[in-house]
PDB file of C-alpha atoms and ligand atoms in Angstrom:
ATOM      1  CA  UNK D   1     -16.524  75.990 -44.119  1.00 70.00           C
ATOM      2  CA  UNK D   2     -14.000  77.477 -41.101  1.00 93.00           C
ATOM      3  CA  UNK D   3     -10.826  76.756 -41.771  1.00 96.00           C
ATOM      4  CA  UNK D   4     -10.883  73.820 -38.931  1.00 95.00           C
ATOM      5  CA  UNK D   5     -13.638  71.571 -40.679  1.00 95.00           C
ATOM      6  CA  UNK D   6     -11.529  72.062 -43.439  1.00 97.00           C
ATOM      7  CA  UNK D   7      -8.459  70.701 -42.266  1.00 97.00           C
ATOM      8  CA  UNK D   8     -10.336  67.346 -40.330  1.00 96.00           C
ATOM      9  CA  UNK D   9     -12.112  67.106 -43.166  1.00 96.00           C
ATOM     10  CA  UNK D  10      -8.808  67.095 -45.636  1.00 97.00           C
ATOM     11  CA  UNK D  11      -6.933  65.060 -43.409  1.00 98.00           C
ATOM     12  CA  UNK D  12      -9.840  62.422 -42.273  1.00 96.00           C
ATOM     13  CA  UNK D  13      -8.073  59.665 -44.400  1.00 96.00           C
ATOM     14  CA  UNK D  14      -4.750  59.987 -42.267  1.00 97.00           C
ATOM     15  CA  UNK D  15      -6.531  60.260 -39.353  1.00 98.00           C
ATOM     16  CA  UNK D  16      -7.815  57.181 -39.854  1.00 97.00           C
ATOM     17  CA  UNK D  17      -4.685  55.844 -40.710  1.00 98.00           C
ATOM     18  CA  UNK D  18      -3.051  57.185 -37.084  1.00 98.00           C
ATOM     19  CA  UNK D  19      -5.476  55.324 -35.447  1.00 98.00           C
ATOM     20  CA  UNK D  20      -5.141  52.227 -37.110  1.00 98.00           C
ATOM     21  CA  UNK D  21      -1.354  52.309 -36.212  1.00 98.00           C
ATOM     22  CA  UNK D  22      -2.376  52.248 -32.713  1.00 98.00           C
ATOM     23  CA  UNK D  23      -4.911  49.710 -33.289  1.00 98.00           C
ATOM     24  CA  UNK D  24      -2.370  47.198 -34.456  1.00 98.00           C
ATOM     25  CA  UNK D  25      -0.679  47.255 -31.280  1.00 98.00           C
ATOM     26  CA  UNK D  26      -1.686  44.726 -28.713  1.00 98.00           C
ATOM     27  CA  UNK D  27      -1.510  46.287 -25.641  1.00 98.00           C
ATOM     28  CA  UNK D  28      -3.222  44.021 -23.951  1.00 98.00           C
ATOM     29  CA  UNK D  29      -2.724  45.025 -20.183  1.00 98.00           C
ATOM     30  CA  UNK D  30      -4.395  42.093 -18.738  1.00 98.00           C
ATOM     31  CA  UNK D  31      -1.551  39.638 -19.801  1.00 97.00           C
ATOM     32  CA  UNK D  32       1.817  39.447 -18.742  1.00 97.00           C
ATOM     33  CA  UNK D  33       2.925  38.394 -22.598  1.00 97.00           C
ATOM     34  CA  UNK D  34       1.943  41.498 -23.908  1.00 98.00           C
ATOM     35  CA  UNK D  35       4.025  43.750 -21.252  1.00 98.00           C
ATOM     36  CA  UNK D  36       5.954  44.979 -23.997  1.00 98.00           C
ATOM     37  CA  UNK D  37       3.370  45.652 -26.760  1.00 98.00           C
ATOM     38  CA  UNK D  38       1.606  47.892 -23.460  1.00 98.00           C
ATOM     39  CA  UNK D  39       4.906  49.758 -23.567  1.00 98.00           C
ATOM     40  CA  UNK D  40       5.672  50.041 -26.851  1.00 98.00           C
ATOM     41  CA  UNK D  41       2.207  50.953 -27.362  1.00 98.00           C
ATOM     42  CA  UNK D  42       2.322  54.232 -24.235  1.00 98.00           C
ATOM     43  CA  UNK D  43       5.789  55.011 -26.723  1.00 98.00           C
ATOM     44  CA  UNK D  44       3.820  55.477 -29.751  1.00 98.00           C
ATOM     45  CA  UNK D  45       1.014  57.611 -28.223  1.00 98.00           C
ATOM     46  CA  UNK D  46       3.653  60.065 -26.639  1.00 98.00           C
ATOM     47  CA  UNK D  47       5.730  59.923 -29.652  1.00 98.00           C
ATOM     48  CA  UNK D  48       2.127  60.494 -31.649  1.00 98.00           C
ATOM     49  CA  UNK D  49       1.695  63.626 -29.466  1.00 98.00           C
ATOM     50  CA  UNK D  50       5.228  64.835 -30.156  1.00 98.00           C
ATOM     51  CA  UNK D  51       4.495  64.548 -33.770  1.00 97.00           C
ATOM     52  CA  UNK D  52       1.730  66.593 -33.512  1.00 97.00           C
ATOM     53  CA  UNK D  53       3.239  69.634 -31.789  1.00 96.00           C
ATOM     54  CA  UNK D  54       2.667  68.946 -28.392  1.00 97.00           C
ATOM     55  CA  UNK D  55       5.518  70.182 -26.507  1.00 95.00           C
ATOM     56  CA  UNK D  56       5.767  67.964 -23.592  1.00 97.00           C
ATOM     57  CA  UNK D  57       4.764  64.372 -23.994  1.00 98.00           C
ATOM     58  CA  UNK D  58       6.371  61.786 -21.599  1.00 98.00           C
ATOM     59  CA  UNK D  59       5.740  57.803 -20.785  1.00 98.00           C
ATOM     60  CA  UNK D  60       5.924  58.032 -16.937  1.00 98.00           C
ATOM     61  CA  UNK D  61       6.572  54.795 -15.427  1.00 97.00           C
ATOM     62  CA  UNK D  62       4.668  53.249 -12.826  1.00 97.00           C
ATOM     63  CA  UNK D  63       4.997  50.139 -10.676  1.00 97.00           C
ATOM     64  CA  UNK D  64       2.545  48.684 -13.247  1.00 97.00           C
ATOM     65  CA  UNK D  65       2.277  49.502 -16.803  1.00 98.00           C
ATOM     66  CA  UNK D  66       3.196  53.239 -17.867  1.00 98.00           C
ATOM     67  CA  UNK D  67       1.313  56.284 -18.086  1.00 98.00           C
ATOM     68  CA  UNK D  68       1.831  58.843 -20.958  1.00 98.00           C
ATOM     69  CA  UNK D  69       1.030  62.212 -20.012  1.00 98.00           C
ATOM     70  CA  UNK D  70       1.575  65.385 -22.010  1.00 98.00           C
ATOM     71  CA  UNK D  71       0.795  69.139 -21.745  1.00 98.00           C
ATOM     72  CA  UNK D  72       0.361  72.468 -23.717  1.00 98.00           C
ATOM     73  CA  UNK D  73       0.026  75.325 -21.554  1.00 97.00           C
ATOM     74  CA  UNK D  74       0.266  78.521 -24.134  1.00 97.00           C
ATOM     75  CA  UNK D  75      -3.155  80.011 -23.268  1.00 97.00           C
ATOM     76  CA  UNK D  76      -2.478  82.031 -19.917  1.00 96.00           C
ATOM     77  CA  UNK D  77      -5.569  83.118 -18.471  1.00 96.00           C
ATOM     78  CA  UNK D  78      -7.315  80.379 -20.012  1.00 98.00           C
ATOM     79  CA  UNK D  79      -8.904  77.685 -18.262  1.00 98.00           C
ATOM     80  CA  UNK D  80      -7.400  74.488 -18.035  1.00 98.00           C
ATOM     81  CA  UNK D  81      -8.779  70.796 -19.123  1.00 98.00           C
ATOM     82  CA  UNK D  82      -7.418  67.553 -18.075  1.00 98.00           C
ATOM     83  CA  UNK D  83      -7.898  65.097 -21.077  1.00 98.00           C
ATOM     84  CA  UNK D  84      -8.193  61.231 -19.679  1.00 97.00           C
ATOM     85  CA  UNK D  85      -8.168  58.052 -21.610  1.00 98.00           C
ATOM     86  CA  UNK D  86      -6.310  54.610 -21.773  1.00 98.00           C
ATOM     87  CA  UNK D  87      -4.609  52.957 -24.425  1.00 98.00           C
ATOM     88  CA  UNK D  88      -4.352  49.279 -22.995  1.00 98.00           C
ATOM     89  CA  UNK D  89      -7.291  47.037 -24.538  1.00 98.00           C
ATOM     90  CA  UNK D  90      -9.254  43.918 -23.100  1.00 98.00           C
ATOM     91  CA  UNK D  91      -7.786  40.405 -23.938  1.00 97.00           C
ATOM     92  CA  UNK D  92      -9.448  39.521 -27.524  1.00 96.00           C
ATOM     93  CA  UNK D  93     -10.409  35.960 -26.659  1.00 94.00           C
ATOM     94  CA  UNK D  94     -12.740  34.069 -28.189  1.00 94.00           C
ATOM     95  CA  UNK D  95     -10.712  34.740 -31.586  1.00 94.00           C
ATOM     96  CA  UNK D  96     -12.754  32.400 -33.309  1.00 95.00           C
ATOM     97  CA  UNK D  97     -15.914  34.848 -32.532  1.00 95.00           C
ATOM     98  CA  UNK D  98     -13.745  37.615 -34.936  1.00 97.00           C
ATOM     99  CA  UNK D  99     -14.448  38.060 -38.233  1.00 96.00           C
ATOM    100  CA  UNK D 100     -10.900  39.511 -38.965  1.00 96.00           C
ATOM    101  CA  UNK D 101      -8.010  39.831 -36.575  1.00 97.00           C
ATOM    102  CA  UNK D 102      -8.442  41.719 -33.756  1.00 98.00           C
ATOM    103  CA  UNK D 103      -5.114  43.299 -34.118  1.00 98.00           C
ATOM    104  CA  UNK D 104      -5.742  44.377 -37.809  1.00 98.00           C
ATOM    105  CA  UNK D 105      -7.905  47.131 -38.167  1.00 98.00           C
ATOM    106  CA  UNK D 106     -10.726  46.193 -41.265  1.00 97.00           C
ATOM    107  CA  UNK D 107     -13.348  48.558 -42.273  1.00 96.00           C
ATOM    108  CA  UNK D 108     -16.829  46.905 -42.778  1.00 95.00           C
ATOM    109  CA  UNK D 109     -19.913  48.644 -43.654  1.00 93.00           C
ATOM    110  CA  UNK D 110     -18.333  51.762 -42.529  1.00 91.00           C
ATOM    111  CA  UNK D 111     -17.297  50.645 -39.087  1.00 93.00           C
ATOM    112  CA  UNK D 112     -13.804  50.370 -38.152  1.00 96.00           C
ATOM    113  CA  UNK D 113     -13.483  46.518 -36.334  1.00 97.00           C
ATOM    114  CA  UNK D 114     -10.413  45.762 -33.984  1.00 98.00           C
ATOM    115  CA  UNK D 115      -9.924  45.262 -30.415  1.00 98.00           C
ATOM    116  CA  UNK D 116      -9.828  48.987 -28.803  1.00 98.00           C
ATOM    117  CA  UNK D 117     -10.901  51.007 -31.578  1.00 97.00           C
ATOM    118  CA  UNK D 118     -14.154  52.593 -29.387  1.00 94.00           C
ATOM    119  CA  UNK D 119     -12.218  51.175 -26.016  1.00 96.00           C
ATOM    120  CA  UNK D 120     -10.832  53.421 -25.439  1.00 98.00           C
ATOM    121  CA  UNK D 121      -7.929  54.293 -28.651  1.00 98.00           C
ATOM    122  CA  UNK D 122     -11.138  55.473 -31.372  1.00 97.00           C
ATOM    123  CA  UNK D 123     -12.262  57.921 -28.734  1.00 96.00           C
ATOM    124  CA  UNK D 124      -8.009  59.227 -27.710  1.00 97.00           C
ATOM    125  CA  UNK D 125      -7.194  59.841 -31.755  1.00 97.00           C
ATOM    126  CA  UNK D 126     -10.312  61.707 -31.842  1.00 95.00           C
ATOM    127  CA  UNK D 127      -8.946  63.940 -29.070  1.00 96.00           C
ATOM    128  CA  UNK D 128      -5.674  63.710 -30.835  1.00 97.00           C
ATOM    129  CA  UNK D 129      -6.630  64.865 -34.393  1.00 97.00           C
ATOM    130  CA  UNK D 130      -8.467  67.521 -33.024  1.00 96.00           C
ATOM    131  CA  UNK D 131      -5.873  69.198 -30.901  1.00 97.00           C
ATOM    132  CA  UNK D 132      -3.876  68.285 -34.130  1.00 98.00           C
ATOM    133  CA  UNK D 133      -5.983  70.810 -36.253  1.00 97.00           C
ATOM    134  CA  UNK D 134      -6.371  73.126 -33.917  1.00 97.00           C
ATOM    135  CA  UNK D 135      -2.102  73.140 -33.208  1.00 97.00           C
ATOM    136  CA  UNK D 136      -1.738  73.134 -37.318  1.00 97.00           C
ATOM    137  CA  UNK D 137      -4.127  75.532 -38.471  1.00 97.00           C
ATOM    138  CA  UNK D 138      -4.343  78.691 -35.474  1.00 96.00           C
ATOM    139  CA  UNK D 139      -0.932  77.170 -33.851  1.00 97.00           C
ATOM    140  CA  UNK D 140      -2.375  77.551 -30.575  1.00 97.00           C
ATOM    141  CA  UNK D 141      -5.075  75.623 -28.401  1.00 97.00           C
ATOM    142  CA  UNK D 142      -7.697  78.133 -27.303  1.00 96.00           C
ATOM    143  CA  UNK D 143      -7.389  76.509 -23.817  1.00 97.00           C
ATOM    144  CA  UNK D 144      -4.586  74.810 -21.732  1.00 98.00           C
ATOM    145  CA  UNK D 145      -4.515  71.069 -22.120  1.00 98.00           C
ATOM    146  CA  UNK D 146      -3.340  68.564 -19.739  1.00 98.00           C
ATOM    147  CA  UNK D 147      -3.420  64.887 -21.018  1.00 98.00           C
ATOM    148  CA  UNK D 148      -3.509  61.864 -18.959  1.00 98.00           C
ATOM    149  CA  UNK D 149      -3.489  58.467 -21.022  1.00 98.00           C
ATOM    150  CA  UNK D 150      -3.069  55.173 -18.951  1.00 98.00           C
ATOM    151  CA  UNK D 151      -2.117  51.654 -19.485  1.00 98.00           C
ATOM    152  CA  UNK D 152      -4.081  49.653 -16.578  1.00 98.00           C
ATOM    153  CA  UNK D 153      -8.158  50.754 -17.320  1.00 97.00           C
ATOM    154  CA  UNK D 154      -8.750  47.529 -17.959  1.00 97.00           C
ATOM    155  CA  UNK D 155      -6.908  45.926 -15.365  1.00 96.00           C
ATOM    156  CA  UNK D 156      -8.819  48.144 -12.372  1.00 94.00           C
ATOM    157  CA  UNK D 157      -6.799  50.834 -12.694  1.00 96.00           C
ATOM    158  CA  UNK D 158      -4.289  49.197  -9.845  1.00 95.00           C
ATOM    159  CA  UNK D 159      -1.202  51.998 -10.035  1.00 97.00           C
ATOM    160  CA  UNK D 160      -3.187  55.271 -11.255  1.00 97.00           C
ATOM    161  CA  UNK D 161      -3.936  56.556  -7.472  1.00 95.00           C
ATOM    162  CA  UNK D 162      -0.567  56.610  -6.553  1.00 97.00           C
ATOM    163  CA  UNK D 163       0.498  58.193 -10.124  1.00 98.00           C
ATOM    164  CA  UNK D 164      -2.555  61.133  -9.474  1.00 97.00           C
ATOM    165  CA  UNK D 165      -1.593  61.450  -6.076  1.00 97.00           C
ATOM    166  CA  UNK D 166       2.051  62.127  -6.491  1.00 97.00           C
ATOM    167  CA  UNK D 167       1.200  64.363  -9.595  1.00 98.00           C
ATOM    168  CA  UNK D 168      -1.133  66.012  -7.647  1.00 97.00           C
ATOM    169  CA  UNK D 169      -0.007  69.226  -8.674  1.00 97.00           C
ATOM    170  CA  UNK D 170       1.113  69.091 -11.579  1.00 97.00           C
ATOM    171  CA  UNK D 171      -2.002  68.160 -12.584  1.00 98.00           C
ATOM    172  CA  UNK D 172      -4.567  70.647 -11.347  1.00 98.00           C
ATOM    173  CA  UNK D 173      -7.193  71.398 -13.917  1.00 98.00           C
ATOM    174  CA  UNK D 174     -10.289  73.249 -13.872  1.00 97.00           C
ATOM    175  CA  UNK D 175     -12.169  70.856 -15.428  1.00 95.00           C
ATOM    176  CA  UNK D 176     -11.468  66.684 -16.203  1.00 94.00           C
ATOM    177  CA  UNK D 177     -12.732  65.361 -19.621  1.00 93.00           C
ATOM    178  CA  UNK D 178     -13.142  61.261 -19.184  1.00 92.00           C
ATOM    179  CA  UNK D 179     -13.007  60.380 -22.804  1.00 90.00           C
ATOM    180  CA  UNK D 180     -13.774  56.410 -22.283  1.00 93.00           C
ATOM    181  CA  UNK D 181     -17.664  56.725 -23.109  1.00 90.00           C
ATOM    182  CA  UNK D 182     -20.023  55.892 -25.368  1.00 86.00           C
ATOM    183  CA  UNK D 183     -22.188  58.084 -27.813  1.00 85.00           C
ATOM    184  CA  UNK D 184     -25.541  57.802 -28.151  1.00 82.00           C
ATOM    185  CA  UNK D 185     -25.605  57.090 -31.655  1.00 79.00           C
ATOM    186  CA  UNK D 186     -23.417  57.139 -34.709  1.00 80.00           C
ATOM    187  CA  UNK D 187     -24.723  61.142 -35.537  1.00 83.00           C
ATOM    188  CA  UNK D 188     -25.108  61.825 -32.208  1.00 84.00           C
ATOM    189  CA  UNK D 189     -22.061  63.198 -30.661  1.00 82.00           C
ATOM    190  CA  UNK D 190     -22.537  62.901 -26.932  1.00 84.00           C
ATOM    191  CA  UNK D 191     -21.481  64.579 -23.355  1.00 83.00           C
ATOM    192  CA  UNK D 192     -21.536  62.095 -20.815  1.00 83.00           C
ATOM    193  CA  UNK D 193     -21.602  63.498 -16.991  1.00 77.00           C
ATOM    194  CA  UNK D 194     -22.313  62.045 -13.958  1.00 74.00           C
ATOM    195  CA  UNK D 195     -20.785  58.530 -14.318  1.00 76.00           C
ATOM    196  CA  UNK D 196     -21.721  55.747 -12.234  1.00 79.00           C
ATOM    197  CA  UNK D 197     -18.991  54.540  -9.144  1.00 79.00           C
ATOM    198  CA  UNK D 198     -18.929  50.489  -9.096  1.00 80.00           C
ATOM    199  CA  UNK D 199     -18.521  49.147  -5.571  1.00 81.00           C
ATOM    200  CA  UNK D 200     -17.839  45.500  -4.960  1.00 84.00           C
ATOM    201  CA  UNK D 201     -17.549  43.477  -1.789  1.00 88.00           C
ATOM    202  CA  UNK D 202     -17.271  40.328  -0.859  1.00 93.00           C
ATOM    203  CA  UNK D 203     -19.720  38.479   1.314  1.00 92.00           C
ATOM    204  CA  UNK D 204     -19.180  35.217   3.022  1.00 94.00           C
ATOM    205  CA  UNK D 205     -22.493  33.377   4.976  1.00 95.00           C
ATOM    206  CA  UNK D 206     -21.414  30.566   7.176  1.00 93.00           C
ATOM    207  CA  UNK D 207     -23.334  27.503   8.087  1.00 92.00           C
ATOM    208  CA  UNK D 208     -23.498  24.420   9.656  1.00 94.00           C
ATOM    209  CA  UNK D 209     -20.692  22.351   9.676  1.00 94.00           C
ATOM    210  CA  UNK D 210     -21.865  19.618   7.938  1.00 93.00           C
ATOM    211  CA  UNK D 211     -24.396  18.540   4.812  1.00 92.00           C
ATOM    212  CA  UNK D 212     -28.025  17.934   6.800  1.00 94.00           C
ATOM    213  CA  UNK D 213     -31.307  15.972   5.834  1.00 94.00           C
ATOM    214  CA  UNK D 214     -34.033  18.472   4.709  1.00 91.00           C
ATOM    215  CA  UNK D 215     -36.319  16.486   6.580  1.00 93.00           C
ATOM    216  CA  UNK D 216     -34.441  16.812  10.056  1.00 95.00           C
ATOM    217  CA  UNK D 217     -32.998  20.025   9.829  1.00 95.00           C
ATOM    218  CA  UNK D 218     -35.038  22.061   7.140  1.00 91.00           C
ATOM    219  CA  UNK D 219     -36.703  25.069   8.214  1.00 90.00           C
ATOM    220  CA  UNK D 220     -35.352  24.681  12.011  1.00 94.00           C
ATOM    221  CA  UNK D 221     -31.626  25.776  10.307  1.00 95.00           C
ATOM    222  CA  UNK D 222     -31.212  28.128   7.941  1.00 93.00           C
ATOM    223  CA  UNK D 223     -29.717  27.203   4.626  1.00 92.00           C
ATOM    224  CA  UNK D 224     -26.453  29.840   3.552  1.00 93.00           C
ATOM    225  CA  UNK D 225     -27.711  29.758   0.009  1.00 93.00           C
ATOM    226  CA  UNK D 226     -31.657  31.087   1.055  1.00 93.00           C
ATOM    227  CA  UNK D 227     -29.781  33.285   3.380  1.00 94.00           C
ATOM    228  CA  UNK D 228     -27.379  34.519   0.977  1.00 95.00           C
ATOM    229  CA  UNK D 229     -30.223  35.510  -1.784  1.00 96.00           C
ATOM    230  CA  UNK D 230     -32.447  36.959   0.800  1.00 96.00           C
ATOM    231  CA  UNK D 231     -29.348  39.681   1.654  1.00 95.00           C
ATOM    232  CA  UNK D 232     -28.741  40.083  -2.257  1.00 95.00           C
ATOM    233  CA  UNK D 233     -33.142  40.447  -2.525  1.00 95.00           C
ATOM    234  CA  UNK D 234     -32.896  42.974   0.605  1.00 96.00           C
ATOM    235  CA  UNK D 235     -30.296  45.434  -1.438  1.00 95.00           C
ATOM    236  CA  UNK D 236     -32.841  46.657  -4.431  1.00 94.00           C
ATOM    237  CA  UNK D 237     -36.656  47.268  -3.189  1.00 93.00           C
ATOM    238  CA  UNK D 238     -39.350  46.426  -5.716  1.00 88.00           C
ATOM    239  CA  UNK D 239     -38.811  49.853  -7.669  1.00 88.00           C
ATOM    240  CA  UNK D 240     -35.330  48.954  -7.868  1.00 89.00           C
ATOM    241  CA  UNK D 241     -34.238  51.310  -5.380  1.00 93.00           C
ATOM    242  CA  UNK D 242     -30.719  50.531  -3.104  1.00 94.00           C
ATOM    243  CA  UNK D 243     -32.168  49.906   0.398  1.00 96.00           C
ATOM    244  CA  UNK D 244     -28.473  50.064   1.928  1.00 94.00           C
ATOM    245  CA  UNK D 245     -28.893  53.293   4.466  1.00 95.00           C
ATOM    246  CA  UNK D 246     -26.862  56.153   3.622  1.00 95.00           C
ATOM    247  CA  UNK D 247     -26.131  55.168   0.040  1.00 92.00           C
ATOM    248  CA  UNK D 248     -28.302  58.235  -1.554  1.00 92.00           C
ATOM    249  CA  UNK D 249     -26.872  60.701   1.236  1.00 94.00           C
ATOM    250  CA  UNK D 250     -24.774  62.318  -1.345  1.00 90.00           C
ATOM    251  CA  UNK D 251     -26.366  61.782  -4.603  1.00 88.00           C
ATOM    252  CA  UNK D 252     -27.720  65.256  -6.000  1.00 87.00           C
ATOM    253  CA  UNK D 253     -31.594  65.129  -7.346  1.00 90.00           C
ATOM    254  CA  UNK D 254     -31.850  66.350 -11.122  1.00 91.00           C
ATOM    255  CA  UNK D 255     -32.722  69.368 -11.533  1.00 94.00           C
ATOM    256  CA  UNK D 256     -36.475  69.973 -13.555  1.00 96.00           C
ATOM    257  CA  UNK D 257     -33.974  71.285 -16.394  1.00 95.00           C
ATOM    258  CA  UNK D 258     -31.829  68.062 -16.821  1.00 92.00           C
ATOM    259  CA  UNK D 259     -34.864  66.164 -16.739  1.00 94.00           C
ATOM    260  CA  UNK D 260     -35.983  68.122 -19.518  1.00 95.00           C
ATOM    261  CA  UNK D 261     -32.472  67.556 -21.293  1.00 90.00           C
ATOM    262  CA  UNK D 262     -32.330  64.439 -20.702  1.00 88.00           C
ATOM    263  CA  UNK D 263     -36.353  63.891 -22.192  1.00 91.00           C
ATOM    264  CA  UNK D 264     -35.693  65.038 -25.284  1.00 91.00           C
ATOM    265  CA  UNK D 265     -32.450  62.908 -26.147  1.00 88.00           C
ATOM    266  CA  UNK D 266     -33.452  60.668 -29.232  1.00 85.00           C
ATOM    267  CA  UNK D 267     -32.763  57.551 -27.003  1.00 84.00           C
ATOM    268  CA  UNK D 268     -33.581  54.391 -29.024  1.00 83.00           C
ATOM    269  CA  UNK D 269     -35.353  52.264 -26.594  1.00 84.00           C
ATOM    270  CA  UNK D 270     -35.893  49.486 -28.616  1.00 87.00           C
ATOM    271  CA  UNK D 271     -32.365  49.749 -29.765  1.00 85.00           C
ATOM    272  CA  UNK D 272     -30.827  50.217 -26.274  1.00 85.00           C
ATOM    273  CA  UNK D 273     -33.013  46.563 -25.409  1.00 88.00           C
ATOM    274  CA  UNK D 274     -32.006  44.904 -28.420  1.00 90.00           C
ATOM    275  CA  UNK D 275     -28.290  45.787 -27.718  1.00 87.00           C
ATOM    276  CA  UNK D 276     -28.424  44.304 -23.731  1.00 90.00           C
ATOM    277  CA  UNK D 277     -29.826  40.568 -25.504  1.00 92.00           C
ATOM    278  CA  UNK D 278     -32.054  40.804 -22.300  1.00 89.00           C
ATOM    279  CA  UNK D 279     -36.009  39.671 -23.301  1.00 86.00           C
ATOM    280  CA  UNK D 280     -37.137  43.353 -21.278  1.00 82.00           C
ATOM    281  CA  UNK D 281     -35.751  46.468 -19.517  1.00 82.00           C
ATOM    282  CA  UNK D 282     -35.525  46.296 -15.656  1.00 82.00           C
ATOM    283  CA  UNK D 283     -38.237  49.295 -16.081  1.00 79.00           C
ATOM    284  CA  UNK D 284     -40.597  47.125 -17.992  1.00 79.00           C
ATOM    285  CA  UNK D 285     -40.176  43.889 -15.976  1.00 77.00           C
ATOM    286  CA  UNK D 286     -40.952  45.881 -12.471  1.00 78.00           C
ATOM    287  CA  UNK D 287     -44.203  47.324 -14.457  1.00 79.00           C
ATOM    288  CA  UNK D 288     -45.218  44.114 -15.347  1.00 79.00           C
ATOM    289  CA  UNK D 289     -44.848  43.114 -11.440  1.00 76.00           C
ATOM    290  CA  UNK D 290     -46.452  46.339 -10.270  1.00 77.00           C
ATOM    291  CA  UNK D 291     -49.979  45.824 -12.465  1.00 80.00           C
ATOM    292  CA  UNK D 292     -49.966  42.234 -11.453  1.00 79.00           C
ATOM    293  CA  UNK D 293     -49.805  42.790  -7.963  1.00 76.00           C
ATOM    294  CA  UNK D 294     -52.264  45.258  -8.445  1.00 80.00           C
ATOM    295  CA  UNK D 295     -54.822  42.998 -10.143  1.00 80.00           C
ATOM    296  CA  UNK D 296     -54.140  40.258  -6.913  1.00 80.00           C
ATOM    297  CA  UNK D 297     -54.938  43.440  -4.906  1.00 78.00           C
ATOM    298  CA  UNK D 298     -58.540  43.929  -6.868  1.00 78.00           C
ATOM    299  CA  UNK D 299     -58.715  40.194  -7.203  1.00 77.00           C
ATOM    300  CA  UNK D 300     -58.829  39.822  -3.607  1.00 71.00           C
ATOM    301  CA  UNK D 301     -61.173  43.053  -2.456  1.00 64.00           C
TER     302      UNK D 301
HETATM  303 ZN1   ZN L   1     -12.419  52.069 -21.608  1.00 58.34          ZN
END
């Protein structure tokens, strides 16, 4: 065993421990009550990386909850990463749908429960414990690490912009790892590229001025509601394809060699279904739509 795996494995109980500690903060970023738990909670991560030999770790405030940021730059030549994740968590409400406090960190069946710990905390100590080992057993990082933790993820994000943007510099990186994913499974430790963007708009349909009779008025004048789910129906076609023009312009087709990859993952199907509650994939319900359309089509030859 390298000398690495040794010390993660020797030191797994603490780590645990570490994250835990972070756990039991409520940072909450969503509710003004908890302003000072965010705080106290960007404190402990920057005082976490101190503790860990990190050189430079800072809470940078923003007009909106603070940032902690912290570098080690000893591998000139080396390429640089840019390490993101948050450490503000989503309000825990309903508490009565907890089986222990959200706040206090309870192993069950192996699994670590409390609000945060694989949003986003579980997947920053991981980062943490191994820059730890590396910084403890070679005393050096074999690359140059920039680290970016925010407070407002889970608020939209509101202050980050202006925080990257006047950082600009100092934060120039050759590549960005977004540590706020999933894996896709327990033994399956997981790369995740190519994120989807969210884009949200609002859309107001206007009407008549007043409430009419069906009988009078229906089908000569247009009712907002039909007219409303007819421009929501006209965004997806039948395959589920965005029919907004221009919205694929700058999407890049997979290559024959990530469709490969991406083949041979062990994805759980049944597992991935079971874990939406939906009765069927999107996939399954438009091939259930496709066949019977086709049997109308033969039906009616
Ligand atoms: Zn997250």
């Amino acid at each position: 065993m390298d000398a690495l795996t040794q010390y993660l494995e020797q030191h797994q109980e603490r780590f645990l421990e570490n994250l835990k500690a972070c756990l039991r903060i409520p940072s909450v970023s969503a509710q003004p009550a908890h302003k000072g738990d965010v705080r106290a909670c960007a404190e402990h991560v920057a005082a976490h990386l101190k503790s860990i030999g990190v050189p430079h770790a800072e809470v940078v405030d923003t007009a909106g909850h603070p940032v902690v940021y912290a570098e080690w730059l000893g591998a000139p030549g080396a390429p640089t990463a840019l390490l993101y994740g948050h450490y503000d968590v989503q309000p825990p409400d309903p508490l009565d749908l907890w089986k222990t406090p959200p706040f206090e960190p309870t192993l069950r069946d192996g699994k670590l429960f409390a609000r945060g710990a694989c949003d986003d905390k579980g997947q920053v100590f991981m980062h943490l414990s191994a820059i730890e080992a590396h910084l403890k057993v070679n005393g050096k990082l074999p690359i140059n690490l920039k680290v970016v933790i925010e407070g407002e993820e889970e608020v939209g994000s509101e202050h980050l912009t202006e925080f990257l943007e006047s950082w600009k510099e100092r934060l120039a990186a050759d590549v960005i790892v977004v540590s706020d994913t999933s894996m896709l499974g327990p033994d399956q430790p997981s790369l995740c590229y190519a994120l989807r963007g969210l884009l949200y708009t609002e859309v107001e349909v206007t009407g008549p001025t007043r409430d009419l009779h069906s009988g009078e008025f229906g089908g000569a004048v247009m009712n907002p509601a039909n007219a409303l789910s007819t421009i929501i129906h006209g965004l997806k076609d039948a395959d589920g394809r965005i029919t907004v023009p221009g919205f694929y312009d700058k999407v890049r087709d997979l290559t024959e060699q990530q469709r490969t990859a991406m083949r041979e993952l062990p994805f759980d199907e049944a597992g991935f279904i079971a874990e939406s509650g939906a009765p069927m994939p999107a996939w399954a319900r438009r091939a259930t739509a496709r066949s019977s359309a086709s049997r109308r089509a033969r039906r009616s030859t």
